[in-house]
Amino acid sequence: MEEYHRHCDEVGFNAEEAHNIVKECVDGVLGGEDYNHNNINQWTASIVEQSLTHLVKLGKAYKYIVTCAVVQKSAYGFHTASSCFWDTTSDGTCTVRWENRTMNCGVSLCRPGWSAMVRFRLTATSACQVQVILLPQPPELELQARAMTLS
């Protein structure tokens, strides 16, 4: 039910450590709970905020992007995918998949290095849409595609 992808850079991003932090936050928020659509906003906000708080307490000069989705368990499962264009030598990511008998949760953590942060500018955001202007990328960066299936 869990996976992590390790990408280390010279300042020591530890994907396994980040994965464990996020998993503890998910366990703390959702452990012992049954799916209730009235609690989804609170649960996802708590998971994201607690994860960021614990990651910042590590005292590393990183920027983090955390996303969380919680869905009711069904015969249709839960499918999501993401991709990013970044430098695999300095950027890192991990994914936590969690489930119980009534719900699935997927949390993605991205730790973009300075090279990824400086090359895009966020121009608009809302609950359902983000527009990003990508600036020209140097050839040493790679496209990273991620997919997660919970069923």
PDB file of C-alpha atoms in Angstrom:
ATOM      1  CA  MET A   1       0.000   0.000   0.000  1.00  0.00           C
ATOM      2  CA  GLU A   2       2.956   2.341   0.232  1.00  0.00           C
ATOM      3  CA  GLU A   3       5.689   3.379  -2.110  1.00  0.00           C
ATOM      4  CA  TYR A   4       8.408   5.959  -2.196  1.00  0.00           C
ATOM      5  CA  HIS A   5      10.812   7.151  -4.824  1.00  0.00           C
ATOM      6  CA  ARG A   6      14.193   8.351  -3.731  1.00  0.00           C
ATOM      7  CA  HIS A   7      15.956  11.186  -5.505  1.00  0.00           C
ATOM      8  CA  CYS A   8      18.862  12.580  -3.491  1.00  0.00           C
ATOM      9  CA  ASP A   9      20.735  15.779  -4.109  1.00  0.00           C
ATOM     10  CA  GLU A  10      23.844  17.304  -2.668  1.00  0.00           C
ATOM     11  CA  VAL A  11      22.004  18.742   0.345  1.00  0.00           C
ATOM     12  CA  GLY A  12      20.452  15.406   1.235  1.00  0.00           C
ATOM     13  CA  PHE A  13      16.735  15.254   0.433  1.00  0.00           C
ATOM     14  CA  ASN A  14      15.681  11.998   2.053  1.00  0.00           C
ATOM     15  CA  ALA A  15      12.541  10.665   0.354  1.00  0.00           C
ATOM     16  CA  GLU A  16      12.209   7.803   2.841  1.00  0.00           C
ATOM     17  CA  GLU A  17      12.245  10.233   5.785  1.00  0.00           C
ATOM     18  CA  ALA A  18       9.681  12.450   4.054  1.00  0.00           C
ATOM     19  CA  HIS A  19       7.527   9.404   3.249  1.00  0.00           C
ATOM     20  CA  ASN A  20       7.521   8.324   6.912  1.00  0.00           C
ATOM     21  CA  ILE A  21       6.552  11.824   8.070  1.00  0.00           C
ATOM     22  CA  VAL A  22       3.652  12.035   5.627  1.00  0.00           C
ATOM     23  CA  LYS A  23       2.476   8.504   6.453  1.00  0.00           C
ATOM     24  CA  GLU A  24       2.420   9.304  10.175  1.00  0.00           C
ATOM     25  CA  CYS A  25       0.310  12.386   9.442  1.00  0.00           C
ATOM     26  CA  VAL A  26      -2.140  10.374   7.332  1.00  0.00           C
ATOM     27  CA  ASP A  27      -2.353   7.676  10.021  1.00  0.00           C
ATOM     28  CA  GLY A  28      -2.929  10.333  12.678  1.00  0.00           C
ATOM     29  CA  VAL A  29      -5.745  12.031  10.778  1.00  0.00           C
ATOM     30  CA  LEU A  30      -7.504   9.080   9.108  1.00  0.00           C
ATOM     31  CA  GLY A  31      -6.618   6.164  11.382  1.00  0.00           C
ATOM     32  CA  GLY A  32      -9.763   4.737  12.935  1.00  0.00           C
ATOM     33  CA  GLU A  33     -12.067   6.882  10.770  1.00  0.00           C
ATOM     34  CA  ASP A  34     -14.763   5.756   8.337  1.00  0.00           C
ATOM     35  CA  TYR A  35     -15.392   7.705   5.155  1.00  0.00           C
ATOM     36  CA  ASN A  36     -17.639  10.721   5.686  1.00  0.00           C
ATOM     37  CA  HIS A  37     -17.888  13.281   2.890  1.00  0.00           C
ATOM     38  CA  ASN A  38     -18.588  16.016   5.459  1.00  0.00           C
ATOM     39  CA  ASN A  39     -15.056  15.578   6.870  1.00  0.00           C
ATOM     40  CA  ILE A  40     -13.059  15.451   3.616  1.00  0.00           C
ATOM     41  CA  ASN A  41     -12.059  19.136   3.525  1.00  0.00           C
ATOM     42  CA  GLN A  42     -10.949  19.046   7.158  1.00  0.00           C
ATOM     43  CA  TRP A  43      -9.067  15.759   6.727  1.00  0.00           C
ATOM     44  CA  THR A  44      -7.187  16.778   3.577  1.00  0.00           C
ATOM     45  CA  ALA A  45      -6.295  20.200   5.000  1.00  0.00           C
ATOM     46  CA  SER A  46      -5.042  18.593   8.222  1.00  0.00           C
ATOM     47  CA  ILE A  47      -2.920  16.042   6.365  1.00  0.00           C
ATOM     48  CA  VAL A  48      -1.326  18.717   4.168  1.00  0.00           C
ATOM     49  CA  GLU A  49      -0.769  21.202   7.010  1.00  0.00           C
ATOM     50  CA  GLN A  50       0.613  18.624   9.447  1.00  0.00           C
ATOM     51  CA  SER A  51       2.901  17.165   6.779  1.00  0.00           C
ATOM     52  CA  LEU A  52       4.297  20.596   5.927  1.00  0.00           C
ATOM     53  CA  THR A  53       4.713  21.510   9.605  1.00  0.00           C
ATOM     54  CA  HIS A  54       6.700  18.342  10.324  1.00  0.00           C
ATOM     55  CA  LEU A  55       8.797  18.678   7.169  1.00  0.00           C
ATOM     56  CA  VAL A  56       9.676  22.296   7.996  1.00  0.00           C
ATOM     57  CA  LYS A  57      10.728  21.199  11.500  1.00  0.00           C
ATOM     58  CA  LEU A  58      13.524  19.195   9.857  1.00  0.00           C
ATOM     59  CA  GLY A  59      15.231  22.572   9.457  1.00  0.00           C
ATOM     60  CA  LYS A  60      16.263  22.079   5.840  1.00  0.00           C
ATOM     61  CA  ALA A  61      16.129  24.950   3.370  1.00  0.00           C
ATOM     62  CA  TYR A  62      13.629  23.230   1.075  1.00  0.00           C
ATOM     63  CA  LYS A  63      10.400  24.239  -0.569  1.00  0.00           C
ATOM     64  CA  TYR A  64       7.674  21.566  -0.500  1.00  0.00           C
ATOM     65  CA  ILE A  65       4.489  20.989  -2.472  1.00  0.00           C
ATOM     66  CA  VAL A  66       2.020  18.571  -0.858  1.00  0.00           C
ATOM     67  CA  THR A  67      -1.230  17.394  -2.418  1.00  0.00           C
ATOM     68  CA  CYS A  68      -3.774  15.061  -0.857  1.00  0.00           C
ATOM     69  CA  ALA A  69      -6.858  13.263  -2.164  1.00  0.00           C
ATOM     70  CA  VAL A  70      -9.300  11.177  -0.145  1.00  0.00           C
ATOM     71  CA  VAL A  71     -12.044   9.191  -1.858  1.00  0.00           C
ATOM     72  CA  GLN A  72     -14.659   6.736  -0.757  1.00  0.00           C
ATOM     73  CA  LYS A  73     -13.693   3.165  -1.537  1.00  0.00           C
ATOM     74  CA  SER A  74     -15.702   1.757  -4.428  1.00  0.00           C
ATOM     75  CA  ALA A  75     -15.510  -0.867  -7.128  1.00  0.00           C
ATOM     76  CA  TYR A  76     -14.142   1.815  -9.471  1.00  0.00           C
ATOM     77  CA  GLY A  77     -10.988   2.496  -7.456  1.00  0.00           C
ATOM     78  CA  PHE A  78      -9.043   5.741  -7.509  1.00  0.00           C
ATOM     79  CA  HIS A  79      -6.674   6.690 -10.318  1.00  0.00           C
ATOM     80  CA  THR A  80      -4.457   9.730 -10.551  1.00  0.00           C
ATOM     81  CA  ALA A  81      -1.356  10.739 -12.457  1.00  0.00           C
ATOM     82  CA  SER A  82       1.046  13.652 -12.458  1.00  0.00           C
ATOM     83  CA  SER A  83       4.121  14.661 -14.338  1.00  0.00           C
ATOM     84  CA  CYS A  84       6.814  17.251 -13.868  1.00  0.00           C
ATOM     85  CA  PHE A  85       9.793  18.556 -15.759  1.00  0.00           C
ATOM     86  CA  TRP A  86      12.759  18.845 -13.421  1.00  0.00           C
ATOM     87  CA  ASP A  87      16.340  18.048 -12.599  1.00  0.00           C
ATOM     88  CA  THR A  88      16.471  14.505 -11.216  1.00  0.00           C
ATOM     89  CA  THR A  89      19.801  15.220  -9.528  1.00  0.00           C
ATOM     90  CA  SER A  90      18.417  17.906  -7.193  1.00  0.00           C
ATOM     91  CA  ASP A  91      14.634  17.486  -7.026  1.00  0.00           C
ATOM     92  CA  GLY A  92      12.770  14.822  -5.085  1.00  0.00           C
ATOM     93  CA  THR A  93       9.370  13.256  -4.638  1.00  0.00           C
ATOM     94  CA  CYS A  94       7.529  10.630  -2.664  1.00  0.00           C
ATOM     95  CA  THR A  95       4.025   9.217  -2.710  1.00  0.00           C
ATOM     96  CA  VAL A  96       2.077   7.746   0.179  1.00  0.00           C
ATOM     97  CA  ARG A  97      -0.835   5.450  -0.569  1.00  0.00           C
ATOM     98  CA  TRP A  98      -3.104   4.674   2.372  1.00  0.00           C
ATOM     99  CA  GLU A  99      -6.390   2.830   2.668  1.00  0.00           C
ATOM    100  CA  ASN A 100      -8.825   1.296   5.077  1.00  0.00           C
ATOM    101  CA  ARG A 101     -12.074  -0.573   4.489  1.00  0.00           C
ATOM    102  CA  THR A 102     -14.056   2.590   3.586  1.00  0.00           C
ATOM    103  CA  MET A 103     -11.638   4.998   1.877  1.00  0.00           C
ATOM    104  CA  ASN A 104      -8.453   5.517  -0.101  1.00  0.00           C
ATOM    105  CA  CYS A 105      -5.977   8.333   0.390  1.00  0.00           C
ATOM    106  CA  GLY A 106      -3.130   9.403  -1.834  1.00  0.00           C
ATOM    107  CA  VAL A 107      -0.583  12.035  -0.827  1.00  0.00           C
ATOM    108  CA  SER A 108       2.122  13.328  -3.155  1.00  0.00           C
ATOM    109  CA  LEU A 109       5.070  15.314  -1.897  1.00  0.00           C
ATOM    110  CA  CYS A 110       7.306  17.194  -4.277  1.00  0.00           C
ATOM    111  CA  ARG A 111      10.542  18.836  -3.178  1.00  0.00           C
ATOM    112  CA  PRO A 112      11.528  20.958  -6.170  1.00  0.00           C
ATOM    113  CA  GLY A 113      15.069  22.266  -6.219  1.00  0.00           C
ATOM    114  CA  TRP A 114      15.925  25.819  -7.047  1.00  0.00           C
ATOM    115  CA  SER A 115      16.269  24.892 -10.728  1.00  0.00           C
ATOM    116  CA  ALA A 116      12.616  23.844 -10.906  1.00  0.00           C
ATOM    117  CA  MET A 117      11.289  26.743  -8.828  1.00  0.00           C
ATOM    118  CA  VAL A 118      12.946  29.482 -10.814  1.00  0.00           C
ATOM    119  CA  ARG A 119      11.730  28.227 -14.190  1.00  0.00           C
ATOM    120  CA  PHE A 120       7.991  28.640 -13.753  1.00  0.00           C
ATOM    121  CA  ARG A 121       5.634  31.347 -12.648  1.00  0.00           C
ATOM    122  CA  LEU A 122       2.197  30.649 -11.198  1.00  0.00           C
ATOM    123  CA  THR A 123      -0.288  32.994 -12.821  1.00  0.00           C
ATOM    124  CA  ALA A 124      -3.689  31.847 -11.597  1.00  0.00           C
ATOM    125  CA  THR A 125      -5.051  29.378  -9.109  1.00  0.00           C
ATOM    126  CA  SER A 126      -8.390  28.077  -7.881  1.00  0.00           C
ATOM    127  CA  ALA A 127      -9.771  24.927  -6.325  1.00  0.00           C
ATOM    128  CA  CYS A 128     -10.011  23.232  -9.708  1.00  0.00           C
ATOM    129  CA  GLN A 129      -7.599  24.984 -12.062  1.00  0.00           C
ATOM    130  CA  VAL A 130      -3.991  26.100 -12.045  1.00  0.00           C
ATOM    131  CA  GLN A 131      -2.378  27.911 -14.943  1.00  0.00           C
ATOM    132  CA  VAL A 132       1.401  27.790 -15.136  1.00  0.00           C
ATOM    133  CA  ILE A 133       3.636  29.509 -17.646  1.00  0.00           C
ATOM    134  CA  LEU A 134       6.658  27.309 -18.307  1.00  0.00           C
ATOM    135  CA  LEU A 135       9.807  29.107 -19.330  1.00  0.00           C
ATOM    136  CA  PRO A 136      12.342  27.455 -21.666  1.00  0.00           C
ATOM    137  CA  GLN A 137      14.010  24.479 -20.017  1.00  0.00           C
ATOM    138  CA  PRO A 138      17.654  23.442 -20.317  1.00  0.00           C
ATOM    139  CA  PRO A 139      18.242  20.020 -21.908  1.00  0.00           C
ATOM    140  CA  GLU A 140      19.606  18.385 -18.717  1.00  0.00           C
ATOM    141  CA  LEU A 141      16.142  18.291 -17.131  1.00  0.00           C
ATOM    142  CA  GLU A 142      13.955  15.235 -17.530  1.00  0.00           C
ATOM    143  CA  LEU A 143      10.226  14.691 -17.696  1.00  0.00           C
ATOM    144  CA  GLN A 144       9.105  12.666 -14.679  1.00  0.00           C
ATOM    145  CA  ALA A 145       5.714  10.952 -14.918  1.00  0.00           C
ATOM    146  CA  ARG A 146       3.992   9.498 -11.878  1.00  0.00           C
ATOM    147  CA  ALA A 147       0.876   7.403 -11.659  1.00  0.00           C
ATOM    148  CA  MET A 148      -0.962   6.108  -8.631  1.00  0.00           C
ATOM    149  CA  THR A 149      -3.794   3.584  -8.553  1.00  0.00           C
ATOM    150  CA  LEU A 150      -5.695   2.737  -5.411  1.00  0.00           C
ATOM    151  CA  SER A 151      -8.344   0.082  -5.585  1.00  0.00           C
TER     152      SER A 151
END
